[in-house]
Amino acid sequence: MLKEDENILVEGAQKIGIEFNKAYLEGFSQYLDLLIKWNQKINLTSLKTSSEIIIKHFLDSIACIKVINQYIHLEEINIIDVGTGAGFPGIPIKIVYPSIKLSLLEAKKKKIIFLEKLIEKLNLKKVKILNGRAETFGRCSDYREKYDLVISRAVAPLNILSEYCLPLVRIGGLFIAQKGRSYPEETEKGINTINFLGGELIKVENIQVPFIKQERYVLVIRKIKNTPLGYPRREGVPQKRPLHF
Ligand code: SAM
């Protein structure tokens, strides 16, 4: 990693409240190299420069850590990142908290191949890669209501996303959604769906991502009762016919 990129990463992390060490730097540096290399072959990110990737993917992914830690300790817990794409936000969180058990769920096979390579290169332990759709995993007893924390970024509007994510959260666990300034409309539209699926919105935190002007919010949703049987609906249905009450 170039010295100037390293400075952006370390300074940005400090602003978020994370002190970087050698292992973090090594992990992010290898991630950056592999992402840029593979992005020439398959479309993993539209961001082209290394500083953009550091700010809009790496720092944006770890900016929610402080909020999460107020509700659940990021140690040895079972986390699933739904629609992880090239690993965001799951892998940056795993680099900073290596003891978490992380599942990366992604529908697209070519992204899975990248994720496999990435896990191998970064030598990450306790990471599972799941290829398929959230609707399928949410209906399967091995995964349904098994996670302490379900996290997702840039996958779907909140009402649809809740149907993907809430079935996977154990009772008492959390669903964390990272959203932009559309969060008030999305929340208004999705709040009854969240409640219907067993969740309760307990907090919306306005966070600052270093070097980014846009507003960012972290929605903290607690699972307070079981998701009704029959939800999530079959693959593609949540998107085609979003729930609204
Ligand atoms: N979370 C990553 C990020 O923040 O960079 C990727 C965002 S990308 C815009 C959305 C990803 O979610 C895509 O890779 C897509 O294949 C995946 N996806 C969308 N719906 C999904 C579903 N129902 N189950 C699993 N993956 C899904």
Coordinates of C-alpha atoms and ligand atoms in Angstrom, one line a residue:
M1 CA 0.0 0.0 0.0
L2 CA 1.3 3.5 -0.8
K3 CA 2.3 5.6 2.1
E4 CA -0.4 8.2 1.3
D5 CA -3.1 5.5 1.3
E6 CA -1.8 4.1 4.5
N7 CA -2.0 7.6 6.1
I8 CA -5.7 7.9 4.9
L9 CA -6.5 4.5 6.4
V10 CA -4.7 5.0 9.7
E11 CA -6.0 8.6 10.2
G12 CA -9.5 7.6 9.2
A13 CA -9.6 4.7 11.6
Q14 CA -8.3 6.9 14.4
K15 CA -11.2 9.3 13.7
I16 CA -13.6 6.4 14.1
G17 CA -11.9 5.4 17.3
I18 CA -9.9 2.4 16.1
E19 CA -6.1 2.3 16.8
F20 CA -4.5 0.5 13.9
N21 CA -1.8 -2.1 14.4
K22 CA 0.5 -3.9 12.0
A23 CA -1.8 -6.9 11.5
Y24 CA -4.7 -4.6 10.5
L25 CA -2.5 -2.7 8.0
E26 CA -1.3 -5.9 6.5
G27 CA -4.8 -7.3 6.1
F28 CA -6.2 -4.1 4.5
S29 CA -3.2 -3.8 2.3
Q30 CA -3.6 -7.4 0.9
Y31 CA -7.4 -6.8 0.5
L32 CA -6.8 -3.6 -1.5
D33 CA -4.2 -5.3 -3.8
L34 CA -6.5 -8.3 -4.5
L35 CA -9.6 -6.2 -5.0
I36 CA -7.9 -3.9 -7.5
K37 CA -6.4 -6.9 -9.4
W38 CA -9.6 -8.9 -9.6
N39 CA -11.6 -5.8 -10.4
Q40 CA -9.9 -5.8 -13.8
K41 CA -11.4 -9.2 -14.6
I42 CA -14.8 -9.1 -12.9
N43 CA -16.9 -6.2 -11.7
L44 CA -16.5 -6.1 -8.0
T45 CA -16.6 -2.3 -7.4
S46 CA -17.1 0.8 -9.4
L47 CA -14.5 2.6 -7.4
K48 CA -11.3 3.0 -9.3
T49 CA -8.7 4.6 -7.1
S50 CA -7.1 3.0 -4.0
S51 CA -8.0 6.1 -1.9
E52 CA -11.7 5.8 -2.9
I53 CA -11.7 2.1 -2.0
I54 CA -10.1 2.9 1.4
I55 CA -12.6 5.6 2.2
K56 CA -15.8 4.4 0.7
H57 CA -15.4 0.7 1.3
F58 CA -12.9 0.1 4.2
L59 CA -13.6 3.1 6.4
D60 CA -17.3 3.1 5.6
S61 CA -17.5 -0.6 6.6
I62 CA -15.8 -0.1 10.0
A63 CA -17.5 3.2 10.8
C64 CA -20.4 1.3 12.3
I65 CA -18.2 -0.6 14.8
K66 CA -18.6 1.9 17.6
V67 CA -22.3 1.8 17.4
I68 CA -22.4 -2.0 17.3
N69 CA -20.2 -2.2 20.3
Q70 CA -22.7 -0.2 22.4
Y71 CA -25.2 -3.1 21.9
I72 CA -23.1 -6.3 21.5
H73 CA -19.4 -7.0 21.9
L74 CA -17.7 -7.9 18.7
E75 CA -16.0 -10.9 20.2
E76 CA -16.6 -14.5 19.3
I77 CA -20.2 -13.8 18.2
N78 CA -21.9 -15.3 15.2
I79 CA -22.3 -12.7 12.4
I80 CA -23.7 -12.9 8.9
D81 CA -23.2 -10.3 6.3
V82 CA -26.1 -10.5 3.8
G83 CA -25.3 -9.6 0.2
T84 CA -21.7 -9.1 1.0
G85 CA -20.5 -8.6 -2.6
A86 CA -16.7 -8.2 -2.4
G87 CA -16.8 -8.6 1.4
F88 CA -18.4 -5.3 2.7
P89 CA -18.9 -4.6 5.5
G90 CA -18.0 -8.1 6.9
I91 CA -14.3 -8.5 6.0
P92 CA -13.2 -5.1 7.3
I93 CA -15.0 -5.8 10.6
K94 CA -13.3 -9.3 10.7
I95 CA -9.9 -7.7 10.1
V96 CA -10.4 -5.5 13.1
Y97 CA -12.1 -8.2 15.3
P98 CA -10.5 -11.5 14.3
S99 CA -12.3 -13.5 16.9
I100 CA -15.8 -13.1 15.4
K101 CA -17.4 -16.0 13.5
L102 CA -18.3 -14.6 10.2
S103 CA -20.6 -15.9 7.5
L104 CA -20.5 -14.1 4.1
L105 CA -23.7 -14.6 2.2
E106 CA -23.7 -13.8 -1.5
A107 CA -25.9 -14.7 -4.4
K108 CA -23.4 -14.3 -7.3
K109 CA -21.0 -17.1 -7.9
K110 CA -18.2 -15.0 -9.4
K111 CA -18.1 -12.9 -6.2
I112 CA -17.9 -16.1 -4.2
I113 CA -14.8 -17.1 -6.1
F114 CA -13.2 -13.8 -5.2
L115 CA -14.2 -14.2 -1.5
E116 CA -12.7 -17.7 -1.4
K117 CA -9.4 -16.3 -2.7
L118 CA -9.5 -13.4 -0.3
I119 CA -10.1 -15.5 2.8
E120 CA -7.2 -17.7 1.7
K121 CA -4.9 -14.8 1.0
L122 CA -5.7 -13.0 4.3
N123 CA -5.5 -16.3 6.1
L124 CA -8.8 -15.6 7.9
K125 CA -10.1 -18.3 10.3
K126 CA -13.7 -18.9 11.3
V127 CA -15.1 -17.5 8.1
K128 CA -17.9 -19.4 6.2
I129 CA -18.8 -18.5 2.6
L130 CA -22.4 -19.1 1.7
N131 CA -23.5 -19.0 -2.0
G132 CA -27.2 -18.4 -2.5
R133 CA -30.0 -16.1 -1.7
A134 CA -31.0 -14.8 1.7
E135 CA -34.5 -16.1 1.2
T136 CA -33.3 -19.7 0.9
F137 CA -31.0 -19.5 4.0
G138 CA -33.6 -17.8 6.0
R139 CA -36.0 -20.7 5.4
C140 CA -33.4 -23.3 6.3
S141 CA -33.3 -24.5 10.0
D142 CA -29.5 -24.6 10.1
Y143 CA -29.4 -20.8 9.6
R144 CA -32.8 -19.5 10.6
E145 CA -32.6 -17.5 13.9
K146 CA -29.0 -18.6 14.5
Y147 CA -27.1 -15.4 14.3
D148 CA -26.2 -12.9 17.1
L149 CA -25.8 -10.2 14.5
V150 CA -27.0 -9.8 10.9
I151 CA -25.4 -6.9 9.0
S152 CA -25.9 -5.6 5.5
R153 CA -24.9 -2.7 3.4
A154 CA -26.2 -1.4 0.0
V155 CA -28.4 -4.5 -0.8
A156 CA -32.1 -3.4 -0.8
P157 CA -34.5 -0.9 0.6
L158 CA -35.3 -1.4 4.3
N159 CA -38.6 -3.2 3.9
I160 CA -37.2 -5.8 1.5
L161 CA -33.9 -6.0 3.4
S162 CA -35.8 -6.8 6.6
E163 CA -37.3 -9.8 5.0
Y164 CA -33.9 -11.0 3.9
C165 CA -32.2 -10.3 7.3
L166 CA -34.6 -10.6 10.3
P167 CA -35.4 -14.3 9.8
L168 CA -31.6 -15.0 10.4
V169 CA -31.4 -13.2 13.7
R170 CA -31.7 -15.1 17.0
I171 CA -34.2 -13.8 19.5
G172 CA -32.3 -11.0 21.4
G173 CA -29.9 -10.6 18.6
L174 CA -29.4 -7.6 16.3
F175 CA -30.0 -6.6 12.7
I176 CA -27.8 -3.6 11.7
A177 CA -28.5 -1.8 8.5
Q178 CA -26.2 0.9 7.1
K179 CA -28.2 3.5 5.3
G180 CA -27.8 6.9 3.6
R181 CA -30.0 9.9 3.8
S182 CA -33.0 8.0 2.5
Y183 CA -33.4 6.3 5.9
P184 CA -36.4 8.4 7.1
E185 CA -38.6 7.4 4.1
E186 CA -37.3 3.8 4.2
T187 CA -38.0 3.6 7.9
E188 CA -41.5 5.0 7.5
K189 CA -42.2 2.5 4.8
G190 CA -40.5 -0.4 6.6
I191 CA -41.3 0.0 10.3
N192 CA -44.5 -2.2 10.3
T193 CA -42.7 -4.9 8.3
I194 CA -39.8 -4.9 10.8
N195 CA -42.3 -5.3 13.6
F196 CA -44.2 -8.0 11.8
L197 CA -41.0 -10.0 11.2
G198 CA -40.1 -9.9 14.9
G199 CA -37.9 -6.8 15.1
E200 CA -38.0 -3.6 16.9
L201 CA -36.1 -0.5 15.8
I202 CA -34.3 0.6 18.9
K203 CA -32.0 3.3 17.6
V204 CA -30.9 5.3 14.6
E205 CA -27.4 6.6 14.9
N206 CA -26.0 9.3 12.7
I207 CA -22.4 8.5 12.1
Q208 CA -19.5 10.3 10.4
V209 CA -17.4 8.4 7.8
P210 CA -14.0 10.1 7.7
F211 CA -13.4 12.2 4.5
I212 CA -17.0 11.7 3.3
K213 CA -19.5 14.5 3.4
Q214 CA -22.7 12.5 2.8
E215 CA -24.9 11.6 5.8
R216 CA -24.6 8.1 7.0
Y217 CA -26.9 6.3 9.5
V218 CA -26.8 3.0 11.4
L219 CA -30.1 1.4 12.1
V220 CA -30.1 -0.8 15.2
I221 CA -33.0 -3.4 15.2
R222 CA -33.4 -5.9 18.0
K223 CA -35.1 -9.3 17.4
I224 CA -37.8 -9.5 20.1
K225 CA -40.0 -12.3 18.8
N226 CA -39.8 -15.2 16.3
T227 CA -40.3 -14.4 12.6
P228 CA -43.7 -15.8 11.5
L229 CA -43.4 -19.1 9.6
G230 CA -43.7 -18.6 5.9
Y231 CA -41.2 -15.7 6.0
P232 CA -39.0 -15.0 4.2
R233 CA -41.1 -15.8 1.2
R234 CA -39.7 -17.7 -1.8
E235 CA -36.6 -16.4 -3.8
G236 CA -37.3 -13.2 -5.5
V237 CA -40.8 -12.6 -4.0
P238 CA -39.7 -10.1 -1.3
Q239 CA -38.3 -7.9 -4.1
K240 CA -41.2 -8.4 -6.5
R241 CA -43.9 -7.9 -3.9
P242 CA -42.4 -6.0 -0.9
L243 CA -44.3 -6.4 2.3
H244 CA -46.2 -3.3 3.4
F245 CA -48.6 -3.0 6.2
Ligands
SAM1 N1 -22.6 -5.3 0.6 C1 -21.7 -5.0 -0.5 C2 -21.2 -3.6 -0.4 O1 -21.7 -2.8 0.4 O2 -20.3 -3.2 -1.2 C3 -22.3 -5.3 -1.9 C4 -23.4 -4.4 -2.3 S1 -24.0 -4.9 -3.9 C5 -24.8 -3.4 -4.4 C6 -25.4 -5.9 -3.5 C7 -25.0 -7.4 -3.4 O3 -26.0 -8.1 -2.7 C8 -24.8 -8.0 -4.7 O4 -23.5 -8.6 -4.7 C9 -25.9 -9.0 -4.9 O5 -25.6 -10.2 -5.6 C10 -26.2 -9.3 -3.4 N2 -27.6 -9.7 -3.2 C11 -28.8 -9.0 -3.5 N3 -29.9 -9.6 -3.1 C12 -29.4 -10.8 -2.5 C13 -30.1 -11.8 -1.8 N4 -31.5 -11.9 -1.7 N5 -29.4 -12.8 -1.3 C14 -28.0 -12.8 -1.4 N6 -27.3 -11.8 -2.0 C15 -28.0 -10.8 -2.5

